mmCIF file of C-alpha atoms and ligand atoms in Angstrom:
data_model
loop_
_atom_site.group_PDB
_atom_site.id
_atom_site.type_symbol
_atom_site.label_atom_id
_atom_site.label_comp_id
_atom_site.label_asym_id
_atom_site.label_seq_id
_atom_site.Cartn_x
_atom_site.Cartn_y
_atom_site.Cartn_z
ATOM 1 C CA MET A 13 104.759 187.704 69.928
ATOM 2 C CA PRO A 14 108.371 186.542 70.564
ATOM 3 C CA ALA A 15 109.395 183.498 68.482
ATOM 4 C CA SER A 16 110.036 181.348 71.570
ATOM 5 C CA ILE A 17 106.489 181.910 72.844
ATOM 6 C CA SER A 18 104.911 181.049 69.544
ATOM 7 C CA ALA A 19 107.055 177.886 69.398
ATOM 8 C CA ASP A 20 105.863 176.997 72.908
ATOM 9 C CA LEU A 21 102.262 177.585 71.876
ATOM 10 C CA THR A 22 102.636 175.348 68.849
ATOM 11 C CA ALA A 23 104.118 172.619 71.053
ATOM 12 C CA ALA A 24 101.364 173.120 73.634
ATOM 13 C CA VAL A 25 98.602 172.772 71.037
ATOM 14 C CA ARG A 26 100.171 169.559 69.684
ATOM 15 C CA LEU A 27 100.483 168.115 73.173
ATOM 16 C CA LEU A 28 96.863 168.948 74.011
ATOM 17 C CA GLN A 29 95.665 167.443 70.750
ATOM 18 C CA SER A 30 97.568 164.244 71.526
ATOM 19 C CA GLY A 31 95.956 163.913 74.958
ATOM 20 C CA GLN A 32 98.885 165.232 77.042
ATOM 21 C CA LEU A 33 98.934 167.749 79.903
ATOM 22 C CA VAL A 34 100.055 171.362 79.564
ATOM 23 C CA ALA A 35 100.244 173.754 82.523
ATOM 24 C CA PHE A 36 99.556 177.398 81.725
ATOM 25 C CA PRO A 37 99.191 180.697 83.566
ATOM 26 C CA THR A 38 95.829 182.318 84.128
ATOM 27 C CA GLU A 39 95.221 185.649 85.824
ATOM 28 C CA THR A 40 94.125 183.748 88.979
ATOM 29 C CA VAL A 41 96.467 180.766 89.420
ATOM 30 C CA TYR A 42 98.281 178.334 87.087
ATOM 31 C CA GLY A 43 96.069 175.672 85.549
ATOM 32 C CA LEU A 44 96.859 172.054 84.627
ATOM 33 C CA GLY A 45 95.272 171.731 81.203
ATOM 34 C CA ALA A 46 94.018 168.906 79.006
ATOM 35 C CA ASP A 47 91.614 168.593 76.083
ATOM 36 C CA ALA A 48 88.253 168.825 77.861
ATOM 37 C CA ALA A 49 86.525 166.703 75.212
ATOM 38 C CA ASP A 50 88.935 163.792 75.666
ATOM 39 C CA PRO A 51 88.099 161.632 78.715
ATOM 40 C CA ALA A 52 91.502 159.869 78.654
ATOM 41 C CA ALA A 53 93.327 163.217 78.695
ATOM 42 C CA VAL A 54 91.105 164.449 81.515
ATOM 43 C CA ALA A 55 91.879 161.256 83.468
ATOM 44 C CA ARG A 56 95.562 162.230 83.310
ATOM 45 C CA ILE A 57 94.753 165.465 85.171
ATOM 46 C CA PHE A 58 93.170 163.534 88.036
ATOM 47 C CA ALA A 59 96.127 161.136 88.149
ATOM 48 C CA ALA A 60 98.725 163.929 88.154
ATOM 49 C CA LYS A 61 96.945 165.859 90.913
ATOM 50 C CA GLY A 62 95.952 162.862 92.995
ATOM 51 C CA ARG A 63 92.435 164.275 92.894
ATOM 52 C CA PRO A 64 89.243 162.238 93.447
ATOM 53 C CA ALA A 65 87.508 161.614 90.099
ATOM 54 C CA ASP A 66 84.143 162.967 91.244
ATOM 55 C CA HIS A 67 85.519 166.520 91.537
ATOM 56 C CA PRO A 68 84.418 168.527 88.486
ATOM 57 C CA LEU A 69 86.872 170.621 86.451
ATOM 58 C CA ILE A 70 86.531 174.094 84.977
ATOM 59 C CA VAL A 71 86.586 174.257 81.160
ATOM 60 C CA HIS A 72 88.523 177.236 79.773
ATOM 61 C CA LEU A 73 87.220 178.708 76.523
ATOM 62 C CA PRO A 74 88.740 181.091 73.956
ATOM 63 C CA GLY A 75 85.663 183.323 74.157
ATOM 64 C CA ALA A 76 81.970 183.434 74.986
ATOM 65 C CA ALA A 77 81.203 182.419 71.388
ATOM 66 C CA TYR A 78 82.240 178.876 72.372
ATOM 67 C CA LEU A 79 79.706 178.607 75.209
ATOM 68 C CA ASP A 80 77.187 176.775 73.028
ATOM 69 C CA GLN A 81 79.632 173.895 72.517
ATOM 70 C CA TRP A 82 79.735 173.234 76.261
ATOM 71 C CA ALA A 83 76.453 174.384 77.772
ATOM 72 C CA ARG A 84 72.745 174.301 76.918
ATOM 73 C CA ASP A 85 69.709 176.242 78.140
ATOM 74 C CA ILE A 86 72.047 179.176 78.708
ATOM 75 C CA PRO A 87 70.130 181.879 80.602
ATOM 76 C CA PRO A 88 70.344 185.541 79.524
ATOM 77 C CA SER A 89 72.176 186.317 82.782
ATOM 78 C CA ALA A 90 75.084 184.107 81.633
ATOM 79 C CA TRP A 91 75.500 186.143 78.446
ATOM 80 C CA GLU A 92 75.297 189.390 80.419
ATOM 81 C CA LEU A 93 77.938 188.224 82.887
ATOM 82 C CA ALA A 94 80.162 186.938 80.079
ATOM 83 C CA GLU A 95 79.890 190.319 78.382
ATOM 84 C CA ALA A 96 80.726 192.151 81.611
ATOM 85 C CA PHE A 97 83.487 189.970 83.077
ATOM 86 C CA TRP A 98 85.083 187.762 80.400
ATOM 87 C CA PRO A 99 87.930 187.416 79.846
ATOM 88 C CA GLY A 100 88.216 187.389 83.624
ATOM 89 C CA PRO A 101 88.084 185.509 86.920
ATOM 90 C CA LEU A 102 84.447 184.390 86.875
ATOM 91 C CA THR A 103 83.390 180.757 86.394
ATOM 92 C CA LEU A 104 79.777 180.041 85.440
ATOM 93 C CA ILE A 105 78.086 176.739 86.254
ATOM 94 C CA LEU A 106 75.590 175.873 83.514
ATOM 95 C CA ALA A 107 73.684 172.826 82.267
ATOM 96 C CA ARG A 108 76.168 170.712 80.304
ATOM 97 C CA ALA A 109 75.841 170.225 76.560
ATOM 98 C CA PRO A 110 75.389 166.561 75.572
ATOM 99 C CA ALA A 111 78.931 166.288 74.135
ATOM 100 C CA VAL A 112 80.644 167.225 77.411
ATOM 101 C CA PRO A 113 82.242 164.124 78.939
ATOM 102 C CA TYR A 114 81.212 163.184 82.475
ATOM 103 C CA ALA A 115 84.936 162.898 83.225
ATOM 104 C CA VAL A 116 85.015 166.721 83.187
ATOM 105 C CA THR A 117 81.820 167.316 85.149
ATOM 106 C CA GLY A 118 82.532 164.754 87.855
ATOM 107 C CA GLY A 119 79.453 162.849 86.707
ATOM 108 C CA GLN A 120 77.180 165.891 87.074
ATOM 109 C CA GLU A 121 74.717 167.374 84.569
ATOM 110 C CA THR A 122 76.371 170.790 84.920
ATOM 111 C CA VAL A 123 79.656 172.188 83.630
ATOM 112 C CA GLY A 124 81.896 175.015 84.873
ATOM 113 C CA VAL A 125 83.199 177.381 82.170
ATOM 114 C CA ARG A 126 85.283 180.524 82.029
ATOM 115 C CA VAL A 127 87.375 182.633 79.654
ATOM 116 C CA PRO A 128 90.656 183.451 81.435
ATOM 117 C CA ALA A 129 92.200 186.916 81.098
ATOM 118 C CA HIS A 130 95.923 186.090 81.110
ATOM 119 C CA PRO A 131 97.356 186.969 77.667
ATOM 120 C CA LEU A 132 99.253 183.672 77.434
ATOM 121 C CA ALA A 133 96.157 181.634 78.378
ATOM 122 C CA LEU A 134 94.145 183.478 75.750
ATOM 123 C CA ALA A 135 96.897 183.044 73.158
ATOM 124 C CA LEU A 136 96.946 179.303 73.901
ATOM 125 C CA LEU A 137 93.164 178.983 73.665
ATOM 126 C CA ARG A 138 93.062 180.939 70.412
ATOM 127 C CA ALA A 139 95.921 178.930 68.898
ATOM 128 C CA TYR A 140 94.072 175.781 69.947
ATOM 129 C CA ALA A 141 90.887 177.001 68.284
ATOM 130 C CA GLN A 142 92.783 177.934 65.133
ATOM 131 C CA ALA A 143 94.292 174.447 64.992
ATOM 132 C CA GLY A 144 90.799 172.931 65.061
ATOM 133 C CA GLY A 145 90.579 172.385 68.832
ATOM 134 C CA GLY A 146 90.440 168.952 70.420
ATOM 135 C CA ARG A 147 88.338 165.822 69.951
ATOM 136 C CA HIS A 148 85.226 166.185 67.804
ATOM 137 C CA GLY A 149 86.275 169.791 67.041
ATOM 138 C CA MET A 150 85.312 170.844 70.563
ATOM 139 C CA CYS A 151 87.457 173.670 71.859
ATOM 140 C CA GLY A 152 87.900 173.788 75.605
ATOM 141 C CA ILE A 153 90.797 173.185 77.945
ATOM 142 C CA ALA A 154 89.862 171.550 81.248
ATOM 143 C CA ALA A 155 92.142 172.919 83.939
ATOM 144 C CA PRO A 156 92.113 172.739 87.695
ATOM 145 C CA SER A 157 94.744 174.602 89.658
ATOM 146 C CA ALA A 158 98.123 172.985 88.918
ATOM 147 C CA ASN A 159 98.842 171.734 92.434
ATOM 148 C CA ARG A 160 98.638 168.356 94.130
ATOM 149 C CA PHE A 161 95.152 167.789 95.542
ATOM 150 C CA GLY A 162 94.409 169.937 98.601
ATOM 151 C CA ARG A 163 97.721 171.811 98.472
ATOM 152 C CA ILE A 164 98.557 175.461 97.863
ATOM 153 C CA SER A 165 97.651 176.687 94.375
ATOM 154 C CA PRO A 166 100.615 177.735 92.201
ATOM 155 C CA THR A 167 100.931 181.384 91.243
ATOM 156 C CA ASP A 168 104.119 181.124 89.218
ATOM 157 C CA ALA A 169 105.723 178.576 86.917
ATOM 158 C CA ALA A 170 108.328 177.458 89.480
ATOM 159 C CA HIS A 171 105.505 176.451 91.854
ATOM 160 C CA VAL A 172 104.043 174.210 89.144
ATOM 161 C CA HIS A 173 107.378 172.432 88.697
ATOM 162 C CA GLN A 174 107.596 171.974 92.492
ATOM 163 C CA GLU A 175 104.076 170.549 92.648
ATOM 164 C CA LEU A 176 103.955 168.319 89.594
ATOM 165 C CA GLY A 177 107.508 167.683 88.406
ATOM 166 C CA ASP A 178 107.575 165.348 85.409
ATOM 167 C CA ALA A 179 103.833 164.671 85.528
ATOM 168 C CA VAL A 180 103.246 167.580 83.172
ATOM 169 C CA ALA A 181 104.615 167.570 79.620
ATOM 170 C CA LEU A 182 105.029 171.363 79.338
ATOM 171 C CA VAL A 183 104.698 174.377 81.621
ATOM 172 C CA LEU A 184 104.067 177.686 79.860
ATOM 173 C CA ASP A 185 105.738 180.428 81.900
ATOM 174 C CA GLY A 186 103.707 183.625 82.104
ATOM 175 C CA GLY A 187 105.277 185.031 85.266
ATOM 176 C CA ALA A 188 103.409 185.690 88.505
ATOM 177 C CA CYS A 189 99.603 185.638 88.461
ATOM 178 C CA GLU A 190 97.926 189.007 88.796
ATOM 179 C CA VAL A 191 94.873 188.056 90.895
ATOM 180 C CA GLY A 192 96.494 185.286 92.922
ATOM 181 C CA ILE A 193 93.392 183.411 94.171
ATOM 182 C CA GLU A 194 90.984 181.214 92.214
ATOM 183 C CA SER A 195 88.027 182.536 90.207
ATOM 184 C CA THR A 196 84.647 183.390 91.656
ATOM 185 C CA ILE A 197 82.237 180.510 90.923
ATOM 186 C CA LEU A 198 78.580 181.289 90.245
ATOM 187 C CA ASP A 199 75.938 178.602 89.781
ATOM 188 C CA LEU A 200 73.395 179.615 87.121
ATOM 189 C CA SER A 201 72.122 176.096 86.522
ATOM 190 C CA ARG A 202 69.375 175.998 89.129
ATOM 191 C CA ASN A 203 66.275 176.311 86.963
ATOM 192 C CA GLY A 204 64.062 179.146 88.184
ATOM 193 C CA MET A 205 66.123 179.557 91.351
ATOM 194 C CA PRO A 206 68.362 182.548 92.095
ATOM 195 C CA PRO A 207 72.021 182.322 91.085
ATOM 196 C CA ARG A 208 74.249 181.065 93.886
ATOM 197 C CA LEU A 209 77.839 181.870 94.698
ATOM 198 C CA LEU A 210 79.817 178.647 95.168
ATOM 199 C CA ARG A 211 83.272 180.148 95.716
ATOM 200 C CA PRO A 212 84.092 183.770 96.567
ATOM 201 C CA GLY A 213 86.780 185.450 94.471
ATOM 202 C CA HIS A 214 87.984 188.688 92.961
ATOM 203 C CA ILE A 215 84.608 189.341 91.309
ATOM 204 C CA THR A 216 82.191 190.065 94.149
ATOM 205 C CA PRO A 217 78.479 189.292 94.642
ATOM 206 C CA GLU A 218 77.874 193.066 94.481
ATOM 207 C CA GLN A 219 79.494 193.279 91.034
ATOM 208 C CA ILE A 220 77.491 190.288 89.831
ATOM 209 C CA GLY A 221 74.288 191.753 91.240
ATOM 210 C CA SER A 222 74.863 195.054 89.514
ATOM 211 C CA VAL A 223 75.035 193.293 86.123
ATOM 212 C CA ILE A 224 72.126 190.872 86.435
ATOM 213 C CA GLY A 225 69.929 192.931 88.752
ATOM 214 C CA GLU A 226 69.826 190.212 91.376
ATOM 215 C CA ARG A 227 72.300 189.521 94.147
ATOM 216 C CA PRO A 228 73.432 185.909 94.170
ATOM 217 C CA GLU A 229 72.727 183.734 97.171
ATOM 218 C CA LEU A 230 75.835 183.190 99.234
ATOM 219 C CA PRO A 231 77.266 179.713 99.739
ATOM 220 C CA GLU A 232 75.460 177.629 102.290
ATOM 221 C CA GLY A 233 76.590 178.791 105.690
ATOM 222 C CA MET A 234 78.376 181.929 104.469
ATOM 223 C CA GLN A 235 77.116 185.343 105.493
ATOM 224 C CA ALA A 236 77.679 188.703 103.806
ATOM 225 C CA ASP A 237 80.754 189.315 105.967
ATOM 226 C CA GLY A 238 82.352 186.243 104.415
ATOM 227 C CA ILE A 239 82.465 184.352 107.681
ATOM 228 C CA PRO A 240 81.136 180.822 107.329
ATOM 229 C CA ARG A 241 78.652 179.817 110.005
ATOM 230 C CA VAL A 242 78.608 176.124 109.192
ATOM 231 C CA SER A 243 81.764 174.179 109.860
ATOM 232 C CA GLY A 244 80.866 171.621 107.194
ATOM 233 C CA SER A 245 81.382 174.280 104.525
ATOM 234 C CA LEU A 246 85.031 174.556 105.549
ATOM 235 C CA ASP A 247 86.715 171.742 103.667
ATOM 236 C CA GLY A 248 90.451 171.823 104.141
ATOM 237 C CA HIS A 249 92.079 173.108 100.965
ATOM 238 C CA TYR A 250 94.877 175.343 99.681
ATOM 239 C CA ALA A 251 96.869 174.021 102.574
ATOM 240 C CA PRO A 252 100.518 174.046 103.668
ATOM 241 C CA ARG A 253 102.049 170.920 105.234
ATOM 242 C CA THR A 254 103.050 172.964 108.267
ATOM 243 C CA ALA A 255 100.389 173.530 110.948
ATOM 244 C CA MET A 256 98.773 176.936 110.500
ATOM 245 C CA ARG A 257 96.699 179.092 112.832
ATOM 246 C CA LEU A 258 94.875 182.384 112.412
ATOM 247 C CA ALA A 259 95.073 184.958 115.195
ATOM 248 C CA ALA A 260 93.596 188.428 115.569
ATOM 249 C CA SER A 261 96.266 191.164 115.489
ATOM 250 C CA GLY A 262 95.933 191.765 119.230
ATOM 251 C CA ASP A 263 96.327 188.064 120.043
ATOM 252 C CA LEU A 264 99.440 187.495 117.952
ATOM 253 C CA PRO A 265 102.123 188.344 120.531
ATOM 254 C CA ARG A 266 100.521 185.898 122.973
ATOM 255 C CA ALA A 267 100.165 183.189 120.283
ATOM 256 C CA ILE A 268 103.811 183.619 119.276
ATOM 257 C CA GLY A 269 104.964 183.524 122.912
ATOM 258 C CA GLU A 270 102.970 180.388 123.564
ATOM 259 C CA ALA A 271 104.333 178.551 120.510
ATOM 260 C CA GLN A 272 107.894 179.611 121.231
ATOM 261 C CA SER A 273 107.628 178.534 124.865
ATOM 262 C CA GLN A 274 106.832 175.058 123.501
ATOM 263 C CA GLY A 275 110.065 175.201 121.506
ATOM 264 C CA LYS A 276 108.258 175.733 118.180
ATOM 265 C CA ARG A 277 109.778 177.674 115.316
ATOM 266 C CA CYS A 278 107.202 180.236 114.207
ATOM 267 C CA GLY A 279 106.546 181.499 110.722
ATOM 268 C CA LEU A 280 104.552 184.688 110.739
ATOM 269 C CA LEU A 281 102.342 186.123 107.999
ATOM 270 C CA LEU A 282 101.438 189.726 108.714
ATOM 271 C CA ARG A 283 99.568 192.462 106.933
ATOM 272 C CA GLY A 284 100.186 196.053 107.767
ATOM 273 C CA ARG A 285 102.697 197.295 110.241
ATOM 274 C CA LEU A 286 102.623 195.211 113.379
ATOM 275 C CA ALA A 287 106.124 194.983 114.895
ATOM 276 C CA PRO A 288 106.437 191.357 115.992
ATOM 277 C CA PRO A 289 108.910 189.761 118.408
ATOM 278 C CA PRO A 290 111.757 187.893 116.643
ATOM 279 C CA VAL A 291 110.491 184.759 114.853
ATOM 280 C CA HIS A 292 112.033 182.051 112.653
ATOM 281 C CA SER A 293 110.546 183.544 109.457
ATOM 282 C CA LEU A 294 108.412 186.528 108.622
ATOM 283 C CA ARG A 295 106.416 187.500 105.540
ATOM 284 C CA ARG A 296 104.413 190.662 105.203
ATOM 285 C CA LEU A 297 101.600 191.217 102.693
ATOM 286 C CA PRO A 298 99.862 194.461 101.724
ATOM 287 C CA ASP A 299 97.011 195.510 104.009
ATOM 288 C CA ALA A 300 94.535 195.666 101.119
ATOM 289 C CA PRO A 301 92.590 192.699 99.715
ATOM 290 C CA GLU A 302 93.869 192.760 96.122
ATOM 291 C CA GLY A 303 97.552 193.036 96.973
ATOM 292 C CA TYR A 304 97.144 190.514 99.779
ATOM 293 C CA ALA A 305 95.445 187.984 97.481
ATOM 294 C CA ARG A 306 98.155 188.446 94.840
ATOM 295 C CA GLY A 307 100.930 187.499 97.268
ATOM 296 C CA LEU A 308 99.092 185.056 99.515
ATOM 297 C CA TYR A 309 99.920 181.651 98.026
ATOM 298 C CA ALA A 310 103.583 182.453 97.341
ATOM 299 C CA ALA A 311 103.953 183.664 100.938
ATOM 300 C CA LEU A 312 102.294 180.535 102.366
ATOM 301 C CA ARG A 313 104.462 178.347 100.151
ATOM 302 C CA GLU A 314 107.639 180.081 101.355
ATOM 303 C CA LEU A 315 106.633 179.846 105.001
ATOM 304 C CA ASP A 316 105.774 176.179 104.454
ATOM 305 C CA GLN A 317 109.253 175.510 103.099
ATOM 306 C CA ALA A 318 111.207 177.537 105.661
ATOM 307 C CA GLY A 319 111.389 174.884 108.390
ATOM 308 C CA ASN A 320 108.714 176.381 110.644
ATOM 309 C CA ASP A 321 106.791 174.209 113.112
ATOM 310 C CA VAL A 322 103.764 176.450 112.942
ATOM 311 C CA ILE A 323 102.593 179.271 110.672
ATOM 312 C CA LEU A 324 100.737 182.023 112.512
ATOM 313 C CA VAL A 325 98.642 184.260 110.281
ATOM 314 C CA GLU A 326 97.368 187.678 111.299
ATOM 315 C CA ALA A 327 93.616 187.439 110.634
ATOM 316 C CA VAL A 328 92.147 189.726 107.969
ATOM 317 C CA PRO A 329 89.258 192.114 108.639
ATOM 318 C CA ALA A 330 85.654 190.894 108.426
ATOM 319 C CA GLY A 331 83.587 192.326 105.578
ATOM 320 C CA PRO A 332 82.826 191.678 101.921
ATOM 321 C CA ASP A 333 86.088 193.140 100.548
ATOM 322 C CA TRP A 334 88.147 190.527 102.354
ATOM 323 C CA ALA A 335 85.667 187.626 101.996
ATOM 324 C CA ALA A 336 87.591 185.728 99.294
ATOM 325 C CA VAL A 337 90.911 186.001 101.129
ATOM 326 C CA ALA A 338 89.271 185.062 104.442
ATOM 327 C CA ASP A 339 87.772 181.980 102.770
ATOM 328 C CA ARG A 340 91.199 180.814 101.508
ATOM 329 C CA LEU A 341 92.888 181.461 104.862
ATOM 330 C CA ARG A 342 90.277 179.513 106.801
ATOM 331 C CA ARG A 343 90.462 176.571 104.443
ATOM 332 C CA ALA A 344 94.259 176.604 104.478
ATOM 333 C CA ALA A 345 94.311 176.607 108.283
ATOM 334 C CA ARG A 346 91.815 173.770 108.365
ATOM 335 C CA GLY A 347 93.717 171.599 105.886
ATOM 336 C CA ALA A 348 97.204 172.473 107.156
ATOM 337 C CA GLY A 349 99.334 169.611 108.303
ATOM 338 C CA THR A 350 96.829 167.062 107.044
ATOM 339 C CA VAL A 351 97.787 166.661 103.391
HETATM 340 O O1 TXA B 25 90.727 180.408 88.898
HETATM 341 C C1 TXA B 25 90.374 179.253 88.686
HETATM 342 O O2 TXA B 25 89.183 178.908 88.684
HETATM 343 C C2 TXA B 25 91.471 178.204 88.453
HETATM 344 C C3 TXA B 25 92.129 178.529 87.110
HETATM 345 C C4 TXA B 25 93.132 177.485 86.686
HETATM 346 O O3 TXA B 25 91.141 178.727 86.135
HETATM 347 N N1 TXA B 25 90.942 176.877 88.448
HETATM 348 C C5 TXA B 25 90.537 176.264 89.578
HETATM 349 O O4 TXA B 25 90.155 174.951 89.380
HETATM 350 O O5 TXA B 25 90.503 176.787 90.667
HETATM 351 P P1 TXA B 25 89.967 173.901 90.565
HETATM 352 O O6 TXA B 25 89.696 172.606 89.897
HETATM 353 O O7 TXA B 25 91.113 173.962 91.477
HETATM 354 O O8 TXA B 25 88.643 174.368 91.240
HETATM 355 C C6 TXA B 25 87.461 174.215 90.491
HETATM 356 C C7 TXA B 25 86.284 174.356 91.374
HETATM 357 C C8 TXA B 25 86.091 173.161 92.271
HETATM 358 O O9 TXA B 25 85.792 173.615 93.579
HETATM 359 C C9 TXA B 25 84.895 172.458 91.659
HETATM 360 O O10 TXA B 25 84.137 171.806 92.620
HETATM 361 C C10 TXA B 25 84.134 173.629 91.034
HETATM 362 O O11 TXA B 25 85.138 174.440 90.537
HETATM 363 N N2 TXA B 25 83.316 173.179 89.906
HETATM 364 C C11 TXA B 25 83.704 172.872 88.655
HETATM 365 N N3 TXA B 25 82.681 172.434 87.919
HETATM 366 C C12 TXA B 25 81.593 172.446 88.721
HETATM 367 C C13 TXA B 25 80.241 172.074 88.563
HETATM 368 N N4 TXA B 25 79.783 171.590 87.428
HETATM 369 N N5 TXA B 25 79.422 172.238 89.617
HETATM 370 C C14 TXA B 25 79.888 172.715 90.795
HETATM 371 N N6 TXA B 25 81.176 173.064 91.018
HETATM 372 C C15 TXA B 25 82.010 172.934 89.993
HETATM 373 MG MG1 MG B 26 92.290 173.928 93.162
#
């Protein structure tokens, strides 16, 4: 490990142990971290993000061996999933262990935990464990995405600086995030009930089902094609300040024409090869779910900052492969211009 990184890690561990915030890369998005066992440190996360205090945070662990510190009544399926997917972009919701502060769980009796796969996140968590962890010897870093509440998640260190400025003591720079959208969240805490997907992500219900022999229930209102049927499940989130609309490929030329005839500057986010009329700004993402997800938030952020009046996004195909991306796009469009 280069000397500068190990110096950063040492500084990061000290800051965490003294109740300060440290932003760090994960394979999904950058996280805004604090000692998860220290309610005052966790309160700083909510203050820096402007996030309501009843929203629970995900606790990042150095490895599955630390699960017992944070959760109780852990079902066999949790160990199987941890074995199959950790380190990786899967968050498990489990019954909280008694020592877990309610500040982290948003007052709930459950806790979200995951072991992130980014080498720098793992190095930080392991250094933290080696240094004795946080309060009461507990070793978990609570970290939501390192953006202001409701805004676009950061997928590189510069985005974190843009979002949070001086509110964070240190930002560890691990380059661009590989996955690009937030972890899959699976609720395993519902005693005797089937596991339920709470947030789609890179790890799919099919993959989960193939490990535990049971397909998780989809989020309320979401069908297998990833298209929500209940508008209430569409909270605005991950959103640019600029208005944003989704349009099917065939409808785009008309949507662009209409916006331009109203004197609006159009930002366009395309996948694939469509040849658009001239617009104020254009970004193109790969026409495959993984590559699209990797570039999505950076592209939205750029289009948001390019002086467009509206961002038009070429809709992605229906179907399970695109479900996680479709979820983020719909939420972004819903929250756009409102935060
Ligand atoms: O990929 C990720 O998960 C990123 C990186 C940094 O790990 N983190 C992230 O955190 O997306 P955040 O706070 O932006 O989103 C956490 C989500 C929220 O929707 C929250 O409601 C849910 O996790 N969550 C956390 N704990 C929960 C719990 N006990 N029960 C239900 N949902 C929970
Ligand atoms: Mg977030």
